[in-house]
Structures are given as structure tokens and as C-alpha cells.
Coordinates of N, CA and C in Angstrom, one line a residue:
M1 N 0.8 -1.2 0.0 CA 0.0 0.0 0.0 C 0.9 1.2 0.0
P2 N 0.7 2.1 -0.9 CA 1.5 3.3 -1.0 C 1.1 4.3 0.0
F3 N 2.1 5.3 0.3 CA 1.8 6.4 1.2 C 0.6 7.1 0.7
P4 N -0.4 7.4 1.6 CA -1.7 7.9 1.1 C -1.7 9.4 0.7
Y5 N -0.6 10.1 0.9 CA -0.5 11.5 0.6 C 0.8 11.7 -0.2
I6 N 0.8 12.8 -1.0 CA 2.0 13.2 -1.7 C 3.0 13.7 -0.7
F7 N 4.3 13.2 -0.8 CA 5.3 13.7 0.1 C 5.5 15.2 0.0
P8 N 5.5 15.9 1.1 CA 5.6 17.4 1.0 C 7.0 17.8 0.7
I9 N 7.2 18.9 0.0 CA 8.5 19.4 -0.3 C 8.8 20.4 0.8
I10 N 10.0 20.2 1.5 CA 10.4 21.1 2.5 C 11.7 21.8 2.1
F11 N 11.6 23.1 2.0 CA 12.7 23.9 1.5 C 13.3 23.4 0.2
G12 N 12.4 22.9 -0.7 CA 12.9 22.5 -2.0 C 13.5 21.1 -2.0
E13 N 13.5 20.4 -0.8 CA 14.0 19.0 -0.8 C 13.0 18.0 -0.3
L14 N 13.0 16.8 -0.9 CA 12.1 15.8 -0.5 C 12.6 15.1 0.7
P15 N 11.8 15.0 1.8 CA 12.2 14.3 3.0 C 12.4 12.8 2.7
G16 N 13.3 12.2 3.5 CA 13.6 10.8 3.3 C 12.5 9.9 4.0
V17 N 11.9 10.4 5.0 CA 10.8 9.7 5.7 C 9.7 10.7 6.0
Q18 N 8.5 10.1 6.2 CA 7.4 11.0 6.5 C 6.5 10.3 7.5
V19 N 6.0 11.0 8.5 CA 5.1 10.5 9.6 C 3.7 10.9 9.2
L20 N 2.8 9.9 9.4 CA 1.4 10.2 9.3 C 0.8 9.8 10.7
I21 N 0.2 10.8 11.3 CA -0.3 10.6 12.7 C -1.7 11.2 12.8
G22 N -2.7 10.3 13.2 CA -4.0 10.8 13.3 C -4.6 11.3 12.0
G23 N -4.1 10.7 10.9 CA -4.6 11.1 9.6 C -4.1 12.4 9.0
E24 N -3.1 13.0 9.7 CA -2.5 14.2 9.3 C -1.0 14.0 9.1
I25 N -0.4 14.9 8.3 CA 1.1 14.9 8.1 C 1.7 16.1 8.9
P26 N 2.3 15.8 10.1 CA 2.8 16.9 10.9 C 4.2 17.3 10.4
D27 N 4.8 18.4 11.0 CA 6.2 18.8 10.7 C 7.1 18.0 11.5
L28 N 7.8 17.1 10.9 CA 8.8 16.2 11.6 C 10.1 17.0 11.8
V29 N 10.6 17.1 13.0 CA 11.9 17.8 13.3 C 13.0 16.9 12.7
K30 N 13.8 17.5 11.9 CA 14.9 16.7 11.3 C 15.9 16.2 12.3
G31 N 16.2 14.9 12.1 CA 17.2 14.2 13.0 C 16.5 13.7 14.3
S32 N 15.2 13.8 14.4 CA 14.6 13.3 15.7 C 14.0 11.9 15.6
L33 N 13.9 11.4 14.4 CA 13.2 10.1 14.2 C 14.1 8.9 14.6
S34 N 13.6 8.0 15.4 CA 14.3 6.8 15.8 C 13.4 5.6 15.8
I35 N 13.7 4.6 15.1 CA 12.9 3.4 15.0 C 13.8 2.2 15.4
E36 N 13.3 1.3 16.3 CA 14.0 0.1 16.7 C 13.1 -1.1 16.5
L37 N 13.5 -1.9 15.6 CA 12.7 -3.1 15.3 C 13.6 -4.3 15.7
T38 N 13.1 -5.1 16.7 CA 13.9 -6.2 17.2 C 13.0 -7.4 17.3
I39 N 13.5 -8.5 16.7 CA 12.7 -9.8 16.7 C 12.3 -10.2 18.1
E40 N 11.1 -10.7 18.3 CA 10.6 -11.2 19.5 C 10.5 -10.1 20.6
E41 N 10.6 -8.9 20.2 CA 10.4 -7.8 21.2 C 9.5 -6.7 20.5
R42 N 8.9 -5.9 21.3 CA 8.1 -4.8 20.8 C 8.9 -3.8 20.1
S43 N 8.5 -3.4 18.9 CA 9.2 -2.3 18.2 C 8.7 -1.0 18.7
I44 N 9.6 0.0 18.7 CA 9.2 1.3 19.2 C 9.7 2.3 18.2
A45 N 9.1 3.5 18.1 CA 9.5 4.6 17.3 C 9.3 5.8 18.2
S46 N 10.2 6.8 18.0 CA 10.1 8.1 18.6 C 10.5 9.2 17.7
F47 N 9.9 10.4 17.9 CA 10.3 11.5 17.0 C 9.7 12.8 17.7
T48 N 10.1 13.9 17.2 CA 9.7 15.2 17.6 C 9.0 15.9 16.5
L49 N 7.9 16.5 16.8 CA 7.1 17.3 15.8 C 7.1 18.8 16.3
F50 N 7.1 19.7 15.3 CA 7.0 21.1 15.6 C 5.7 21.6 15.1
D51 N 5.0 22.3 16.0 CA 3.7 22.8 15.8 C 3.8 24.4 15.9
S52 N 3.9 25.0 14.8 CA 4.2 26.5 14.8 C 3.1 27.3 15.3
L53 N 1.9 26.8 15.2 CA 0.7 27.6 15.7 C 0.3 27.2 17.1
G54 N 0.9 26.1 17.6 CA 0.6 25.7 19.0 C -0.9 25.2 19.1
A55 N -1.4 24.7 18.0 CA -2.8 24.3 18.0 C -3.0 22.8 17.9
D56 N -1.9 22.0 17.7 CA -2.1 20.6 17.6 C -2.0 19.9 19.0
S57 N -2.6 18.7 19.1 CA -2.5 17.9 20.3 C -2.5 16.5 19.9
Y58 N -1.8 15.7 20.7 CA -1.7 14.2 20.4 C -2.0 13.4 21.6
E59 N -2.7 12.3 21.4 CA -3.2 11.5 22.5 C -2.7 10.1 22.4
W60 N -2.7 9.5 23.6 CA -2.4 8.0 23.7 C -3.4 7.3 22.8
G61 N -2.8 6.4 22.0 CA -3.7 5.5 21.2 C -4.0 6.0 19.8
Q62 N -3.5 7.2 19.4 CA -3.7 7.7 18.0 C -2.9 6.8 17.1
P63 N -3.4 6.5 15.9 CA -2.6 5.7 14.9 C -1.5 6.5 14.3
V64 N -0.4 5.8 14.1 CA 0.8 6.4 13.6 C 1.4 5.4 12.5
S65 N 1.8 6.0 11.4 CA 2.6 5.2 10.4 C 3.7 6.0 9.9
I66 N 4.8 5.4 9.6 CA 6.0 6.0 9.1 C 6.4 5.4 7.8
W67 N 6.6 6.2 6.8 CA 6.9 5.8 5.4 C 8.2 6.3 4.9
D68 N 8.9 5.5 4.1 CA 10.1 6.0 3.4 C 9.8 6.6 2.0
I69 N 10.8 7.0 1.4 CA 10.6 7.7 0.1 C 10.2 6.7 -1.0
T70 N 10.3 5.4 -0.8 CA 9.9 4.4 -1.8 C 8.5 3.9 -1.6
D71 N 7.7 4.7 -0.8 CA 6.3 4.3 -0.4 C 6.3 3.0 0.4
T72 N 7.3 2.7 1.1 CA 7.3 1.5 2.0 C 7.0 2.0 3.4
R73 N 6.0 1.3 4.0 CA 5.7 1.6 5.4 C 6.7 0.9 6.3
I74 N 7.5 1.6 7.0 CA 8.5 1.0 7.8 C 8.2 0.9 9.3
F75 N 7.1 1.5 9.7 CA 6.6 1.4 11.1 C 5.1 1.7 11.1
D76 N 4.4 0.9 11.9 CA 2.9 1.2 12.1 C 2.6 0.9 13.5
G77 N 1.9 1.8 14.1 CA 1.5 1.6 15.5 C 0.7 2.7 16.1
F78 N 0.9 3.1 17.3 CA 0.1 4.0 18.0 C 0.9 4.9 19.0
V79 N 0.4 6.1 19.2 CA 1.0 7.0 20.2 C 0.9 6.3 21.6
A80 N 2.1 6.3 22.2 CA 2.1 5.7 23.6 C 2.4 6.8 24.6
E81 N 3.4 7.7 24.3 CA 3.7 8.7 25.3 C 3.9 10.1 24.6
P82 N 2.9 10.9 24.5 CA 3.0 12.2 24.0 C 3.4 13.2 25.0
E83 N 4.4 14.0 24.7 CA 4.8 15.1 25.6 C 4.9 16.4 24.8
M84 N 4.6 17.5 25.4 CA 4.7 18.8 24.7 C 5.5 19.8 25.5
R85 N 6.2 20.7 24.7 CA 7.0 21.7 25.4 C 6.8 23.0 24.5
R86 N 6.3 24.0 25.2 CA 6.1 25.3 24.5 C 7.4 26.0 24.2
V87 N 7.5 26.5 23.0 CA 8.8 27.1 22.6 C 8.8 28.6 23.1
S88 N 7.6 29.3 22.9 CA 7.6 30.7 23.3 C 6.1 31.0 23.7
P89 N 5.9 32.1 24.4 CA 4.5 32.5 24.8 C 3.7 32.8 23.6
D90 N 4.3 33.2 22.5 CA 3.6 33.5 21.3 C 3.0 32.3 20.5
G91 N 3.4 31.1 20.9 CA 2.9 29.9 20.2 C 4.1 29.2 19.8
G92 N 3.9 28.0 19.2 CA 5.0 27.2 18.8 C 5.2 26.1 19.8
I93 N 5.0 24.9 19.5 CA 5.2 23.8 20.5 C 6.0 22.7 19.9
Y94 N 6.9 22.1 20.6 CA 7.5 20.8 20.3 C 6.8 19.7 20.9
H95 N 6.4 18.7 20.1 CA 5.8 17.5 20.7 C 6.7 16.3 20.6
A96 N 7.2 15.8 21.7 CA 8.0 14.5 21.7 C 7.1 13.3 21.8
I97 N 7.1 12.5 20.8 CA 6.2 11.4 20.6 C 6.9 10.1 20.7
R98 N 6.5 9.2 21.5 CA 7.0 7.8 21.6 C 5.8 6.9 21.2
C99 N 6.1 5.9 20.3 CA 5.1 5.0 19.8 C 5.3 3.6 20.1
M100 N 4.2 2.9 20.3 CA 4.2 1.4 20.4 C 3.7 0.8 19.1
D101 N 4.1 -0.4 18.9 CA 3.8 -1.1 17.6 C 2.4 -1.7 17.6
N102 N 2.1 -2.5 16.6 CA 0.8 -3.1 16.4 C 0.5 -4.2 17.4
H103 N 1.5 -4.6 18.2 CA 1.2 -5.6 19.3 C 0.1 -5.0 20.3
Y104 N 0.0 -3.7 20.3 CA -1.0 -3.1 21.1 C -2.4 -3.6 20.8
L105 N -2.6 -4.0 19.6 CA -4.0 -4.5 19.2 C -4.3 -5.8 19.9
A106 N -3.2 -6.6 20.2 CA -3.4 -7.8 20.9 C -3.4 -7.6 22.4
D107 N -2.8 -6.5 22.9 CA -2.8 -6.2 24.3 C -4.2 -5.7 24.7
K108 N -5.0 -5.0 23.9 CA -6.2 -4.4 24.3 C -7.4 -5.3 24.3
R109 N -7.3 -6.5 23.7 CA -8.4 -7.4 23.6 C -8.3 -8.5 24.6
L110 N -9.4 -8.8 25.4 CA -9.4 -9.8 26.4 C -10.1 -11.1 25.8
V111 N -9.5 -12.2 26.2 CA -10.0 -13.5 25.7 C -10.8 -14.2 26.8
I112 N -11.9 -14.8 26.5 CA -12.6 -15.7 27.4 C -13.0 -16.9 26.5
A113 N -12.1 -17.9 26.6 CA -12.3 -19.1 25.7 C -11.6 -20.3 26.2
S114 N -12.0 -21.5 25.8 CA -11.3 -22.7 26.2 C -11.2 -23.6 25.0
Y115 N -10.1 -24.4 25.0 CA -9.9 -25.3 23.8 C -9.4 -26.6 24.3
T116 N -9.8 -27.7 23.6 CA -9.4 -29.1 24.0 C -8.9 -29.8 22.7
N117 N -7.7 -30.4 22.9 CA -7.2 -31.2 21.8 C -7.1 -30.5 20.4
E118 N -6.5 -29.4 20.4 CA -6.3 -28.7 19.2 C -4.8 -28.3 19.0
N119 N -4.4 -28.1 17.8 CA -3.0 -27.6 17.5 C -3.0 -26.1 18.0
A120 N -1.8 -25.7 18.4 CA -1.7 -24.3 18.8 C -2.0 -23.4 17.7
G121 N -1.6 -23.7 16.5 CA -1.9 -22.9 15.3 C -3.4 -22.7 15.1
D122 N -4.2 -23.8 15.3 CA -5.6 -23.7 15.2 C -6.2 -22.7 16.2
I123 N -5.7 -22.8 17.4 CA -6.2 -21.8 18.4 C -5.8 -20.4 18.0
V124 N -4.6 -20.2 17.5 CA -4.2 -18.8 17.1 C -5.2 -18.4 16.0
T125 N -5.5 -19.2 15.0 CA -6.4 -18.9 14.0 C -7.8 -18.5 14.5
D126 N -8.2 -19.2 15.5 CA -9.5 -18.8 16.2 C -9.4 -17.5 16.9
L127 N -8.3 -17.2 17.6 CA -8.1 -15.9 18.2 C -8.1 -14.8 17.2
L128 N -7.5 -15.0 16.1 CA -7.5 -14.0 15.0 C -8.9 -13.7 14.6
A129 N -9.7 -14.8 14.3 CA -11.0 -14.5 13.8 C -11.9 -13.9 14.8
D130 N -11.8 -14.3 16.1 CA -12.8 -13.9 17.1 C -12.4 -12.6 17.8
Y131 N -11.2 -12.2 17.8 CA -10.8 -11.0 18.5 C -10.0 -10.0 17.7
L132 N -9.0 -10.5 16.9 CA -8.1 -9.5 16.3 C -8.6 -9.0 14.9
A133 N -9.5 -9.8 14.3 CA -10.0 -9.3 13.0 C -10.8 -8.0 13.1
A134 N -11.4 -7.8 14.2 CA -12.2 -6.6 14.5 C -11.3 -5.4 14.6
E135 N -10.0 -5.6 14.9 CA -9.0 -4.6 15.0 C -8.3 -4.3 13.7
G136 N -8.7 -5.0 12.6 CA -8.1 -4.9 11.3 C -6.9 -5.8 11.1
V137 N -6.7 -6.7 12.0 CA -5.5 -7.7 11.9 C -5.9 -8.8 10.9
T138 N -5.0 -9.1 10.0 CA -5.3 -10.1 9.0 C -4.2 -11.3 9.1
L139 N -4.5 -12.3 8.3 CA -3.6 -13.5 8.3 C -2.3 -13.2 7.6
G140 N -1.2 -13.5 8.3 CA 0.1 -13.5 7.7 C 0.5 -14.9 7.5
E141 N 1.1 -15.6 8.5 CA 1.4 -17.0 8.4 C 1.2 -17.6 9.8
I142 N 0.4 -18.7 9.9 CA 0.2 -19.4 11.1 C 0.5 -20.8 10.9
Q143 N 1.6 -21.3 11.6 CA 2.0 -22.7 11.5 C 1.3 -23.5 12.6
D144 N 1.4 -24.8 12.5 CA 0.6 -25.7 13.4 C 1.0 -25.6 14.8
G145 N 2.3 -25.7 15.1 CA 2.7 -25.7 16.5 C 2.4 -27.0 17.2
E146 N 2.5 -27.0 18.5 CA 2.3 -28.2 19.3 C 0.9 -28.5 19.5
A147 N 0.6 -29.8 19.7 CA -0.8 -30.2 20.1 C -1.0 -29.7 21.6
V148 N -2.2 -29.2 21.8 CA -2.6 -28.6 23.1 C -3.7 -29.4 23.6
S149 N -3.5 -30.1 24.7 CA -4.6 -31.0 25.3 C -5.7 -30.1 25.9
Q150 N -5.3 -29.0 26.5 CA -6.3 -28.1 27.1 C -5.7 -26.7 27.3
A151 N -6.5 -25.7 26.9 CA -6.1 -24.3 27.1 C -7.3 -23.6 27.5
I152 N -7.2 -22.9 28.7 CA -8.3 -22.1 29.2 C -7.8 -20.6 29.4
F153 N -8.4 -19.7 28.7 CA -8.1 -18.3 28.8 C -9.2 -17.6 29.4
N154 N -9.0 -17.1 30.6 CA -10.1 -16.5 31.4 C -9.7 -15.0 31.6
Y155 N -10.2 -14.1 30.8 CA -10.0 -12.7 30.9 C -8.5 -12.4 30.9
V156 N -7.8 -13.0 29.9 CA -6.4 -12.6 29.7 C -6.4 -11.9 28.3
S157 N -5.3 -11.1 28.1 CA -5.2 -10.4 26.8 C -4.9 -11.4 25.7
V158 N -5.2 -11.1 24.5 CA -4.8 -11.9 23.3 C -3.3 -12.1 23.3
A159 N -2.6 -11.0 23.7 CA -1.1 -11.1 23.7 C -0.7 -12.2 24.6
E160 N -1.3 -12.2 25.8 CA -0.9 -13.2 26.8 C -1.2 -14.6 26.3
A161 N -2.3 -14.8 25.7 CA -2.7 -16.1 25.1 C -1.7 -16.5 24.1
L162 N -1.4 -15.6 23.2 CA -0.4 -15.9 22.1 C 1.0 -16.2 22.7
D163 N 1.4 -15.5 23.8 CA 2.6 -15.7 24.4 C 2.7 -17.2 24.9
S164 N 1.6 -17.6 25.6 CA 1.6 -19.0 26.1 C 1.7 -20.0 25.1
L165 N 1.0 -19.8 24.0 CA 1.0 -20.8 22.9 C 2.3 -20.8 22.2
A166 N 2.9 -19.6 22.0 CA 4.2 -19.5 21.4 C 5.3 -20.2 22.3
E167 N 5.2 -20.0 23.6 CA 6.2 -20.7 24.5 C 6.1 -22.2 24.4
L168 N 4.8 -22.7 24.4 CA 4.6 -24.1 24.3 C 5.2 -24.7 23.1
S169 N 5.1 -24.0 22.0 CA 5.5 -24.5 20.7 C 6.9 -24.2 20.3
G170 N 7.6 -23.3 21.1 CA 8.9 -22.9 20.7 C 8.8 -21.9 19.5
F171 N 7.7 -21.2 19.4 CA 7.4 -20.3 18.3 C 7.6 -18.9 18.7
T172 N 7.4 -18.0 17.8 CA 7.3 -16.6 18.0 C 6.1 -16.0 17.3
W173 N 5.5 -15.0 17.8 CA 4.4 -14.4 17.1 C 4.6 -12.9 17.1
Y174 N 4.0 -12.3 16.1 CA 4.1 -10.8 16.0 C 3.0 -10.3 15.0
I175 N 2.7 -9.1 15.1 CA 1.8 -8.4 14.1 C 2.6 -7.3 13.5
D176 N 2.8 -7.5 12.1 CA 3.7 -6.6 11.4 C 3.1 -5.2 11.1
E177 N 3.9 -4.4 10.3 CA 3.4 -3.1 10.0 C 2.2 -3.0 9.1
A178 N 1.9 -4.2 8.5 CA 0.7 -4.3 7.6 C -0.4 -4.9 8.4
K179 N -0.3 -5.1 9.7 CA -1.3 -5.7 10.5 C -1.5 -7.1 10.2
D180 N -0.5 -7.8 9.7 CA -0.6 -9.3 9.5 C -0.1 -10.0 10.7
L181 N -0.8 -11.1 11.1 CA -0.4 -11.8 12.3 C 0.4 -13.0 11.8
Y182 N 1.6 -13.2 12.5 CA 2.5 -14.4 12.3 C 2.6 -15.2 13.5
F183 N 2.5 -16.5 13.4 CA 2.8 -17.4 14.5 C 3.6 -18.5 13.9
I184 N 4.9 -18.4 14.1 CA 5.9 -19.3 13.3 C 7.0 -19.8 14.2
D185 N 7.6 -20.9 13.7 CA 8.8 -21.5 14.4 C 9.9 -20.4 14.4
R186 N 10.6 -20.3 15.5 CA 11.7 -19.4 15.6 C 12.7 -19.6 14.5
I187 N 13.0 -20.9 14.1 CA 13.9 -21.2 13.0 C 13.5 -20.5 11.7
T188 N 12.2 -20.5 11.5 CA 11.7 -19.9 10.2 C 12.0 -18.4 10.2
N189 N 12.1 -17.8 11.4 CA 12.3 -16.4 11.4 C 13.7 -16.0 11.8
L190 N 14.6 -16.9 11.6 CA 16.0 -16.5 11.9 C 16.6 -15.7 10.7
T191 N 16.1 -14.5 10.5 CA 16.6 -13.6 9.5 C 17.2 -12.4 10.2
D192 N 18.2 -11.9 9.6 CA 19.0 -10.8 10.2 C 18.2 -9.4 10.0
W193 N 17.0 -9.3 10.6 CA 16.3 -8.1 10.3 C 16.2 -7.2 11.5
N194 N 16.9 -7.5 12.6 CA 16.9 -6.6 13.7 C 17.7 -5.4 13.3
W195 N 17.0 -4.2 13.4 CA 17.7 -3.0 13.0 C 17.1 -1.8 13.7
S196 N 17.9 -0.7 13.6 CA 17.4 0.5 14.1 C 17.7 1.6 13.1
L197 N 16.8 2.6 13.1 CA 17.0 3.8 12.2 C 17.0 5.0 13.0
T198 N 17.9 5.9 12.8 CA 17.9 7.2 13.4 C 18.2 8.2 12.3
T199 N 17.4 9.2 12.1 CA 17.6 10.1 11.0 C 18.7 11.1 11.5
P200 N 19.6 11.5 10.5 CA 20.7 12.3 10.9 C 20.2 13.7 11.2
K201 N 20.9 14.3 12.1 CA 20.6 15.7 12.5 C 21.3 16.6 11.5
P202 N 20.8 17.8 11.3 CA 21.4 18.8 10.3 C 22.8 19.2 10.7

């Protein structure tokens, strides 16, 4: 999916990355963007925005996506920690934003369900259909995993349920930047994609 807006020209130069937050394109402070993507850990992004009029506000849970110049979405998630600092009494605010990734969608949903004699992957598929699909999460890859004689989830988050199934199977699970759910063997996912991005300061 391409970036939904035309990249803005800033001082005659095309920016290398662009943030979309709450459906709007804010002014990203050069050199402030940092993204950390680590396998089997929550990915995080942080950046600073400049609001010249002092009229913008950002709240916990607002959707955030970050795109590069090739129309590739390199991070997708939600505002976790918005902070603001006024530059002057006349207006102008810096917003320091820290973001959580799409695992939040599994954190916010509670499971009340029980399963008997099913593969872990079948249970994951059921959790996807019954809880995560409503959050826009779709199927990435779900492998079978271990046979589960009994699983009882009583008001636990989907994330906790997936954690227990992944631990039982020696698997890992994640929801990527396209909101695709993966539940796969760790060996399948032994790719060297752990990386971090920090934009250079001027």
C-alpha cells in the first residue's frame, strides 16, 4: 500500500521519511526520528514534531505510520507517550512522541475461551477470527505448532494467550506493520532483520 498522501516538499528538498499521525502529516523535526525493530520484542518509534501555531494535540492510542521515500511503510503503531514543550509564549510547540507497535492491538483485547485437543496454530487462527479481525488484523502465516490438550483463557489479553501458545510450541508471534499476524517457528524467522533507524541531524 503506497503512502496515502503526496510527500511534502520542505525547503525544496524531498524528505527521506514521513510521519502520518491521526490522519495528518505533521512537521517532523529533522534528526529526531528513531525506530527500533527487534525480533521477539516490541518495536518502538520516537520522534519530535514542531507545531508552529501551537494548535495541535496528540493523545495516547492515536494511529501512527512512518513511510520512506519508496512508499514503503517502515513502522505502524500508536502513540504511547505524547509530551509537549512550548517554545515561546507567542505559540509554537515541540511534541515529543513515543510510539508502540501493532502488538497493542493484541494487548487491548481480552479472551474468554477454552480449547481441547487442538493444535496451537488452530487456536491462534481462532483468536485471530474472534478477537483480532475486528482490529483490522489479517492473516500473515500461522504454523501448526504443538498439540494442546487443554487451554483455558479467562480474561487474559490476546497477547498473553499468544505468548503462552508460542512458548509451548517454541514459536514466536508478531503483528507486522501491515497488521498481518504471524505465528511461526523461531527457526523460520532466523533472519537478520533486527535493525534501528535514526535520522541524521542537520
